[in-house]
């Protein structure tokens, strides 16, 4: 499994043609305590950059965009009852949805963990 990161602070674990998507730990820290997560519909087909779901915190609501094109094949239904799971385990149990990737070349533009860490340092400067 390979994990990639976007400049929009999303992560995607790639396992074959399935990508598991969530927001990064940095993103959840910026949002604060989450109070609601609206996941996409299973079966929905999204293009890269389409709005996939919404996370709402005590500070603000924020859209999460599809990092890659494809079909939603599974969503994390546990988040309806426990949205703070994203705060506690953003890059693990707080995953948002799984997408069947339709264009693997879209992954080429993403960062690995080391590059994302450097990206965050640049944001702090």
mmCIF file with all atom_site columns, N, CA, C and O in Angstrom, residues 1-41:
data_model
loop_
_atom_site.group_PDB
_atom_site.id
_atom_site.type_symbol
_atom_site.label_atom_id
_atom_site.label_alt_id
_atom_site.label_comp_id
_atom_site.label_asym_id
_atom_site.label_entity_id
_atom_site.label_seq_id
_atom_site.pdbx_PDB_ins_code
_atom_site.Cartn_x
_atom_site.Cartn_y
_atom_site.Cartn_z
_atom_site.occupancy
_atom_site.B_iso_or_equiv
_atom_site.pdbx_formal_charge
_atom_site.auth_seq_id
_atom_site.auth_comp_id
_atom_site.auth_asym_id
_atom_site.auth_atom_id
_atom_site.pdbx_PDB_model_num
ATOM 1   N N  . UNK A 1 1  ? 0.851   -1.177 0.000  1.00 0.00 ? 1  UNK A N  1
ATOM 2   C CA . UNK A 1 1  ? 0.000   0.000  0.000  1.00 0.00 ? 1  UNK A CA 1
ATOM 3   C C  . UNK A 1 1  ? 0.898   1.240  0.000  1.00 0.00 ? 1  UNK A C  1
ATOM 4   O O  . UNK A 1 1  ? 1.884   1.293  0.704  1.00 0.00 ? 1  UNK A O  1
ATOM 5   N N  . UNK A 1 2  ? 0.534   2.223  -0.785 1.00 0.00 ? 2  UNK A N  1
ATOM 6   C CA . UNK A 1 2  ? 1.293   3.455  -0.900 1.00 0.00 ? 2  UNK A CA 1
ATOM 7   C C  . UNK A 1 2  ? 0.400   4.619  -0.487 1.00 0.00 ? 2  UNK A C  1
ATOM 8   O O  . UNK A 1 2  ? -0.754  4.691  -0.904 1.00 0.00 ? 2  UNK A O  1
ATOM 9   N N  . UNK A 1 3  ? 0.934   5.515  0.334  1.00 0.00 ? 3  UNK A N  1
ATOM 10  C CA . UNK A 1 3  ? 0.176   6.689  0.743  1.00 0.00 ? 3  UNK A CA 1
ATOM 11  C C  . UNK A 1 3  ? 0.723   7.914  0.037  1.00 0.00 ? 3  UNK A C  1
ATOM 12  O O  . UNK A 1 3  ? 1.933   8.137  0.005  1.00 0.00 ? 3  UNK A O  1
ATOM 13  N N  . UNK A 1 4  ? -0.190  8.698  -0.522 1.00 0.00 ? 4  UNK A N  1
ATOM 14  C CA . UNK A 1 4  ? 0.162   9.948  -1.197 1.00 0.00 ? 4  UNK A CA 1
ATOM 15  C C  . UNK A 1 4  ? -0.623  11.084 -0.546 1.00 0.00 ? 4  UNK A C  1
ATOM 16  O O  . UNK A 1 4  ? -1.659  10.860 0.095  1.00 0.00 ? 4  UNK A O  1
ATOM 17  N N  . UNK A 1 5  ? -0.140  12.303 -0.745 1.00 0.00 ? 5  UNK A N  1
ATOM 18  C CA . UNK A 1 5  ? -0.764  13.481 -0.131 1.00 0.00 ? 5  UNK A CA 1
ATOM 19  C C  . UNK A 1 5  ? -0.998  14.560 -1.184 1.00 0.00 ? 5  UNK A C  1
ATOM 20  O O  . UNK A 1 5  ? -0.212  14.704 -2.116 1.00 0.00 ? 5  UNK A O  1
ATOM 21  N N  . UNK A 1 6  ? -2.078  15.331 -1.002 1.00 0.00 ? 6  UNK A N  1
ATOM 22  C CA . UNK A 1 6  ? -2.368  16.432 -1.920 1.00 0.00 ? 6  UNK A CA 1
ATOM 23  C C  . UNK A 1 6  ? -2.057  17.765 -1.242 1.00 0.00 ? 6  UNK A C  1
ATOM 24  O O  . UNK A 1 6  ? -1.946  17.836 -0.013 1.00 0.00 ? 6  UNK A O  1
ATOM 25  N N  . UNK A 1 7  ? -1.958  18.803 -2.041 1.00 0.00 ? 7  UNK A N  1
ATOM 26  C CA . UNK A 1 7  ? -1.751  20.139 -1.487 1.00 0.00 ? 7  UNK A CA 1
ATOM 27  C C  . UNK A 1 7  ? -3.009  20.641 -0.769 1.00 0.00 ? 7  UNK A C  1
ATOM 28  O O  . UNK A 1 7  ? -2.970  21.642 -0.068 1.00 0.00 ? 7  UNK A O  1
ATOM 29  N N  . UNK A 1 8  ? -4.133  19.946 -0.975 1.00 0.00 ? 8  UNK A N  1
ATOM 30  C CA . UNK A 1 8  ? -5.383  20.303 -0.293 1.00 0.00 ? 8  UNK A CA 1
ATOM 31  C C  . UNK A 1 8  ? -5.515  19.556 1.027  1.00 0.00 ? 8  UNK A C  1
ATOM 32  O O  . UNK A 1 8  ? -6.584  19.524 1.630  1.00 0.00 ? 8  UNK A O  1
ATOM 33  N N  . UNK A 1 9  ? -4.413  18.935 1.469  1.00 0.00 ? 9  UNK A N  1
ATOM 34  C CA . UNK A 1 9  ? -4.335  18.244 2.761  1.00 0.00 ? 9  UNK A CA 1
ATOM 35  C C  . UNK A 1 9  ? -5.256  17.029 2.841  1.00 0.00 ? 9  UNK A C  1
ATOM 36  O O  . UNK A 1 9  ? -5.898  16.787 3.860  1.00 0.00 ? 9  UNK A O  1
ATOM 37  N N  . UNK A 1 10 ? -5.284  16.283 1.760  1.00 0.00 ? 10 UNK A N  1
ATOM 38  C CA . UNK A 1 10 ? -5.957  14.995 1.758  1.00 0.00 ? 10 UNK A CA 1
ATOM 39  C C  . UNK A 1 10 ? -4.876  13.927 1.619  1.00 0.00 ? 10 UNK A C  1
ATOM 40  O O  . UNK A 1 10 ? -3.821  14.181 1.059  1.00 0.00 ? 10 UNK A O  1
ATOM 41  N N  . UNK A 1 11 ? -5.161  12.757 2.127  1.00 0.00 ? 11 UNK A N  1
ATOM 42  C CA . UNK A 1 11 ? -4.262  11.624 1.921  1.00 0.00 ? 11 UNK A CA 1
ATOM 43  C C  . UNK A 1 11 ? -5.033  10.552 1.185  1.00 0.00 ? 11 UNK A C  1
ATOM 44  O O  . UNK A 1 11 ? -6.263  10.489 1.248  1.00 0.00 ? 11 UNK A O  1
ATOM 45  N N  . UNK A 1 12 ? -4.314  9.727  0.470  1.00 0.00 ? 12 UNK A N  1
ATOM 46  C CA . UNK A 1 12 ? -4.920  8.607  -0.234 1.00 0.00 ? 12 UNK A CA 1
ATOM 47  C C  . UNK A 1 12 ? -3.973  7.420  -0.140 1.00 0.00 ? 12 UNK A C  1
ATOM 48  O O  . UNK A 1 12 ? -2.805  7.520  -0.492 1.00 0.00 ? 12 UNK A O  1
ATOM 49  N N  . UNK A 1 13 ? -4.506  6.330  0.408  1.00 0.00 ? 13 UNK A N  1
ATOM 50  C CA . UNK A 1 13 ? -3.781  5.056  0.460  1.00 0.00 ? 13 UNK A CA 1
ATOM 51  C C  . UNK A 1 13 ? -4.188  4.275  -0.779 1.00 0.00 ? 13 UNK A C  1
ATOM 52  O O  . UNK A 1 13 ? -5.382  4.032  -0.983 1.00 0.00 ? 13 UNK A O  1
ATOM 53  N N  . UNK A 1 14 ? -3.225  3.877  -1.572 1.00 0.00 ? 14 UNK A N  1
ATOM 54  C CA . UNK A 1 14 ? -3.529  3.166  -2.801 1.00 0.00 ? 14 UNK A CA 1
ATOM 55  C C  . UNK A 1 14 ? -3.244  1.684  -2.618 1.00 0.00 ? 14 UNK A C  1
ATOM 56  O O  . UNK A 1 14 ? -2.135  1.297  -2.251 1.00 0.00 ? 14 UNK A O  1
ATOM 57  N N  . UNK A 1 15 ? -4.259  0.872  -2.842 1.00 0.00 ? 15 UNK A N  1
ATOM 58  C CA . UNK A 1 15 ? -4.134  -0.590 -2.773 1.00 0.00 ? 15 UNK A CA 1
ATOM 59  C C  . UNK A 1 15 ? -4.741  -1.135 -4.063 1.00 0.00 ? 15 UNK A C  1
ATOM 60  O O  . UNK A 1 15 ? -5.960  -1.239 -4.174 1.00 0.00 ? 15 UNK A O  1
ATOM 61  N N  . UNK A 1 16 ? -3.894  -1.415 -5.030 1.00 0.00 ? 16 UNK A N  1
ATOM 62  C CA . UNK A 1 16 ? -4.400  -1.829 -6.342 1.00 0.00 ? 16 UNK A CA 1
ATOM 63  C C  . UNK A 1 16 ? -5.089  -0.668 -7.012 1.00 0.00 ? 16 UNK A C  1
ATOM 64  O O  . UNK A 1 16 ? -4.495  0.396  -7.157 1.00 0.00 ? 16 UNK A O  1
ATOM 65  N N  . UNK A 1 17 ? -6.350  -0.864 -7.367 1.00 0.00 ? 17 UNK A N  1
ATOM 66  C CA . UNK A 1 17 ? -7.092  0.225  -8.022 1.00 0.00 ? 17 UNK A CA 1
ATOM 67  C C  . UNK A 1 17 ? -8.051  0.931  -7.059 1.00 0.00 ? 17 UNK A C  1
ATOM 68  O O  . UNK A 1 17 ? -8.854  1.745  -7.459 1.00 0.00 ? 17 UNK A O  1
ATOM 69  N N  . UNK A 1 18 ? -7.935  0.621  -5.758 1.00 0.00 ? 18 UNK A N  1
ATOM 70  C CA . UNK A 1 18 ? -8.781  1.253  -4.741 1.00 0.00 ? 18 UNK A CA 1
ATOM 71  C C  . UNK A 1 18 ? -7.947  2.240  -3.923 1.00 0.00 ? 18 UNK A C  1
ATOM 72  O O  . UNK A 1 18 ? -6.875  1.905  -3.427 1.00 0.00 ? 18 UNK A O  1
ATOM 73  N N  . UNK A 1 19 ? -8.475  3.448  -3.784 1.00 0.00 ? 19 UNK A N  1
ATOM 74  C CA . UNK A 1 19 ? -7.832  4.453  -2.957 1.00 0.00 ? 19 UNK A CA 1
ATOM 75  C C  . UNK A 1 19 ? -8.698  4.775  -1.753 1.00 0.00 ? 19 UNK A C  1
ATOM 76  O O  . UNK A 1 19 ? -9.894  5.018  -1.895 1.00 0.00 ? 19 UNK A O  1
ATOM 77  N N  . UNK A 1 20 ? -8.116  4.725  -0.564 1.00 0.00 ? 20 UNK A N  1
ATOM 78  C CA . UNK A 1 20 ? -8.811  5.120  0.657  1.00 0.00 ? 20 UNK A CA 1
ATOM 79  C C  . UNK A 1 20 ? -8.420  6.562  0.936  1.00 0.00 ? 20 UNK A C  1
ATOM 80  O O  . UNK A 1 20 ? -7.238  6.895  0.986  1.00 0.00 ? 20 UNK A O  1
ATOM 81  N N  . UNK A 1 21 ? -9.428  7.437  1.121  1.00 0.00 ? 21 UNK A N  1
ATOM 82  C CA . UNK A 1 21 ? -9.193  8.879  1.193  1.00 0.00 ? 21 UNK A CA 1
ATOM 83  C C  . UNK A 1 21 ? -9.600  9.437  2.556  1.00 0.00 ? 21 UNK A C  1
ATOM 84  O O  . UNK A 1 21 ? -10.624 9.046  3.117  1.00 0.00 ? 21 UNK A O  1
ATOM 85  N N  . UNK A 1 22 ? -8.796  10.360 3.055  1.00 0.00 ? 22 UNK A N  1
ATOM 86  C CA . UNK A 1 22 ? -9.122  11.072 4.276  1.00 0.00 ? 22 UNK A CA 1
ATOM 87  C C  . UNK A 1 22 ? -8.445  12.431 4.270  1.00 0.00 ? 22 UNK A C  1
ATOM 88  O O  . UNK A 1 22 ? -7.749  12.779 3.317  1.00 0.00 ? 22 UNK A O  1
ATOM 89  N N  . UNK A 1 23 ? -8.678  13.200 5.341  1.00 0.00 ? 23 UNK A N  1
ATOM 90  C CA . UNK A 1 23 ? -7.952  14.463 5.473  1.00 0.00 ? 23 UNK A CA 1
ATOM 91  C C  . UNK A 1 23 ? -6.749  14.209 6.374  1.00 0.00 ? 23 UNK A C  1
ATOM 92  O O  . UNK A 1 23 ? -6.764  13.297 7.190  1.00 0.00 ? 23 UNK A O  1
ATOM 93  N N  . UNK A 1 24 ? -5.730  15.032 6.205  1.00 0.00 ? 24 UNK A N  1
ATOM 94  C CA . UNK A 1 24 ? -4.503  14.822 6.969  1.00 0.00 ? 24 UNK A CA 1
ATOM 95  C C  . UNK A 1 24 ? -4.660  15.294 8.412  1.00 0.00 ? 24 UNK A C  1
ATOM 96  O O  . UNK A 1 24 ? -5.587  16.031 8.746  1.00 0.00 ? 24 UNK A O  1
ATOM 97  N N  . UNK A 1 25 ? -3.723  14.880 9.229  1.00 0.00 ? 25 UNK A N  1
ATOM 98  C CA . UNK A 1 25 ? -3.709  15.320 10.614 1.00 0.00 ? 25 UNK A CA 1
ATOM 99  C C  . UNK A 1 25 ? -3.606  16.843 10.686 1.00 0.00 ? 25 UNK A C  1
ATOM 100 O O  . UNK A 1 25 ? -4.256  17.486 11.511 1.00 0.00 ? 25 UNK A O  1
ATOM 101 N N  . UNK A 1 26 ? -2.814  17.418 9.786  1.00 0.00 ? 26 UNK A N  1
ATOM 102 C CA . UNK A 1 26 ? -2.690  18.877 9.728  1.00 0.00 ? 26 UNK A CA 1
ATOM 103 C C  . UNK A 1 26 ? -4.051  19.516 9.464  1.00 0.00 ? 26 UNK A C  1
ATOM 104 O O  . UNK A 1 26 ? -4.423  20.508 10.111 1.00 0.00 ? 26 UNK A O  1
ATOM 105 N N  . UNK A 1 27 ? -4.805  18.953 8.523  1.00 0.00 ? 27 UNK A N  1
ATOM 106 C CA . UNK A 1 27 ? -6.118  19.520 8.170  1.00 0.00 ? 27 UNK A CA 1
ATOM 107 C C  . UNK A 1 27 ? -7.079  19.458 9.352  1.00 0.00 ? 27 UNK A C  1
ATOM 108 O O  . UNK A 1 27 ? -7.784  20.441 9.638  1.00 0.00 ? 27 UNK A O  1
ATOM 109 N N  . UNK A 1 28 ? -7.117  18.315 10.031 1.00 0.00 ? 28 UNK A N  1
ATOM 110 C CA . UNK A 1 28 ? -8.053  18.215 11.169 1.00 0.00 ? 28 UNK A CA 1
ATOM 111 C C  . UNK A 1 28 ? -7.657  19.163 12.291 1.00 0.00 ? 28 UNK A C  1
ATOM 112 O O  . UNK A 1 28 ? -8.509  19.700 12.977 1.00 0.00 ? 28 UNK A O  1
ATOM 113 N N  . UNK A 1 29 ? -6.349  19.405 12.464 1.00 0.00 ? 29 UNK A N  1
ATOM 114 C CA . UNK A 1 29 ? -5.917  20.360 13.491 1.00 0.00 ? 29 UNK A CA 1
ATOM 115 C C  . UNK A 1 29 ? -6.389  21.761 13.144 1.00 0.00 ? 29 UNK A C  1
ATOM 116 O O  . UNK A 1 29 ? -6.790  22.539 14.007 1.00 0.00 ? 29 UNK A O  1
ATOM 117 N N  . UNK A 1 30 ? -6.325  22.106 11.854 1.00 0.00 ? 30 UNK A N  1
ATOM 118 C CA . UNK A 1 30 ? -6.759  23.430 11.412 1.00 0.00 ? 30 UNK A CA 1
ATOM 119 C C  . UNK A 1 30 ? -8.267  23.613 11.587 1.00 0.00 ? 30 UNK A C  1
ATOM 120 O O  . UNK A 1 30 ? -8.731  24.710 11.904 1.00 0.00 ? 30 UNK A O  1
ATOM 121 N N  . UNK A 1 31 ? -9.028  22.541 11.368 1.00 0.00 ? 31 UNK A N  1
ATOM 122 C CA . UNK A 1 31 ? -10.484 22.618 11.476 1.00 0.00 ? 31 UNK A CA 1
ATOM 123 C C  . UNK A 1 31 ? -10.958 22.673 12.921 1.00 0.00 ? 31 UNK A C  1
ATOM 124 O O  . UNK A 1 31 ? -11.958 23.301 13.233 1.00 0.00 ? 31 UNK A O  1
ATOM 125 N N  . UNK A 1 32 ? -10.266 21.993 13.797 1.00 0.00 ? 32 UNK A N  1
ATOM 126 C CA . UNK A 1 32 ? -10.725 21.886 15.180 1.00 0.00 ? 32 UNK A CA 1
ATOM 127 C C  . UNK A 1 32 ? -11.667 20.694 15.314 1.00 0.00 ? 32 UNK A C  1
ATOM 128 O O  . UNK A 1 32 ? -11.762 19.855 14.419 1.00 0.00 ? 32 UNK A O  1
ATOM 129 N N  . UNK A 1 33 ? -12.373 20.627 16.430 1.00 0.00 ? 33 UNK A N  1
ATOM 130 C CA . UNK A 1 33 ? -13.225 19.470 16.714 1.00 0.00 ? 33 UNK A CA 1
ATOM 131 C C  . UNK A 1 33 ? -14.336 19.327 15.699 1.00 0.00 ? 33 UNK A C  1
ATOM 132 O O  . UNK A 1 33 ? -15.161 20.225 15.528 1.00 0.00 ? 33 UNK A O  1
ATOM 133 N N  . UNK A 1 34 ? -14.372 18.186 15.041 1.00 0.00 ? 34 UNK A N  1
ATOM 134 C CA . UNK A 1 34 ? -15.411 17.929 14.047 1.00 0.00 ? 34 UNK A CA 1
ATOM 135 C C  . UNK A 1 34 ? -16.712 17.555 14.743 1.00 0.00 ? 34 UNK A C  1
ATOM 136 O O  . UNK A 1 34 ? -16.717 16.804 15.717 1.00 0.00 ? 34 UNK A O  1
ATOM 137 N N  . UNK A 1 35 ? -17.814 18.086 14.213 1.00 0.00 ? 35 UNK A N  1
ATOM 138 C CA . UNK A 1 35 ? -19.131 17.796 14.779 1.00 0.00 ? 35 UNK A CA 1
ATOM 139 C C  . UNK A 1 35 ? -20.028 17.074 13.781 1.00 0.00 ? 35 UNK A C  1
ATOM 140 O O  . UNK A 1 35 ? -21.090 16.557 14.149 1.00 0.00 ? 35 UNK A O  1
ATOM 141 N N  . UNK A 1 36 ? -19.614 17.032 12.509 1.00 0.00 ? 36 UNK A N  1
ATOM 142 C CA . UNK A 1 36 ? -20.448 16.396 11.486 1.00 0.00 ? 36 UNK A CA 1
ATOM 143 C C  . UNK A 1 36 ? -19.585 16.055 10.279 1.00 0.00 ? 36 UNK A C  1
ATOM 144 O O  . UNK A 1 36 ? -18.712 16.830 9.895  1.00 0.00 ? 36 UNK A O  1
ATOM 145 N N  . UNK A 1 37 ? -19.831 14.888 9.720  1.00 0.00 ? 37 UNK A N  1
ATOM 146 C CA . UNK A 1 37 ? -19.163 14.481 8.488  1.00 0.00 ? 37 UNK A CA 1
ATOM 147 C C  . UNK A 1 37 ? -20.226 13.954 7.538  1.00 0.00 ? 37 UNK A C  1
ATOM 148 O O  . UNK A 1 37 ? -21.006 13.066 7.900  1.00 0.00 ? 37 UNK A O  1
ATOM 149 N N  . UNK A 1 38 ? -20.305 14.530 6.351  1.00 0.00 ? 38 UNK A N  1
ATOM 150 C CA . UNK A 1 38 ? -21.230 14.063 5.317  1.00 0.00 ? 38 UNK A CA 1
ATOM 151 C C  . UNK A 1 38 ? -20.412 13.330 4.270  1.00 0.00 ? 38 UNK A C  1
ATOM 152 O O  . UNK A 1 38 ? -19.642 13.954 3.545  1.00 0.00 ? 38 UNK A O  1
ATOM 153 N N  . UNK A 1 39 ? -20.553 12.018 4.232  1.00 0.00 ? 39 UNK A N  1
ATOM 154 C CA . UNK A 1 39 ? -19.783 11.214 3.281  1.00 0.00 ? 39 UNK A CA 1
ATOM 155 C C  . UNK A 1 39 ? -20.545 11.115 1.959  1.00 0.00 ? 39 UNK A C  1
ATOM 156 O O  . UNK A 1 39 ? -21.754 11.316 1.919  1.00 0.00 ? 39 UNK A O  1
ATOM 157 N N  . UNK A 1 40 ? -19.853 10.794 0.875  1.00 0.00 ? 40 UNK A N  1
ATOM 158 C CA . UNK A 1 40 ? -20.527 10.676 -0.427 1.00 0.00 ? 40 UNK A CA 1
ATOM 159 C C  . UNK A 1 40 ? -21.381 9.409  -0.503 1.00 0.00 ? 40 UNK A C  1
ATOM 160 O O  . UNK A 1 40 ? -21.292 8.532  0.356  1.00 0.00 ? 40 UNK A O  1
ATOM 161 N N  . UNK A 1 41 ? -22.197 9.316  -1.540 1.00 0.00 ? 41 UNK A N  1
ATOM 162 C CA . UNK A 1 41 ? -23.013 8.129  -1.777 1.00 0.00 ? 41 UNK A CA 1
ATOM 163 C C  . UNK A 1 41 ? -22.171 7.039  -2.430 1.00 0.00 ? 41 UNK A C  1
ATOM 164 O O  . UNK A 1 41 ? -21.402 7.332  -3.348 1.00 0.00 ? 41 UNK A O  1
#
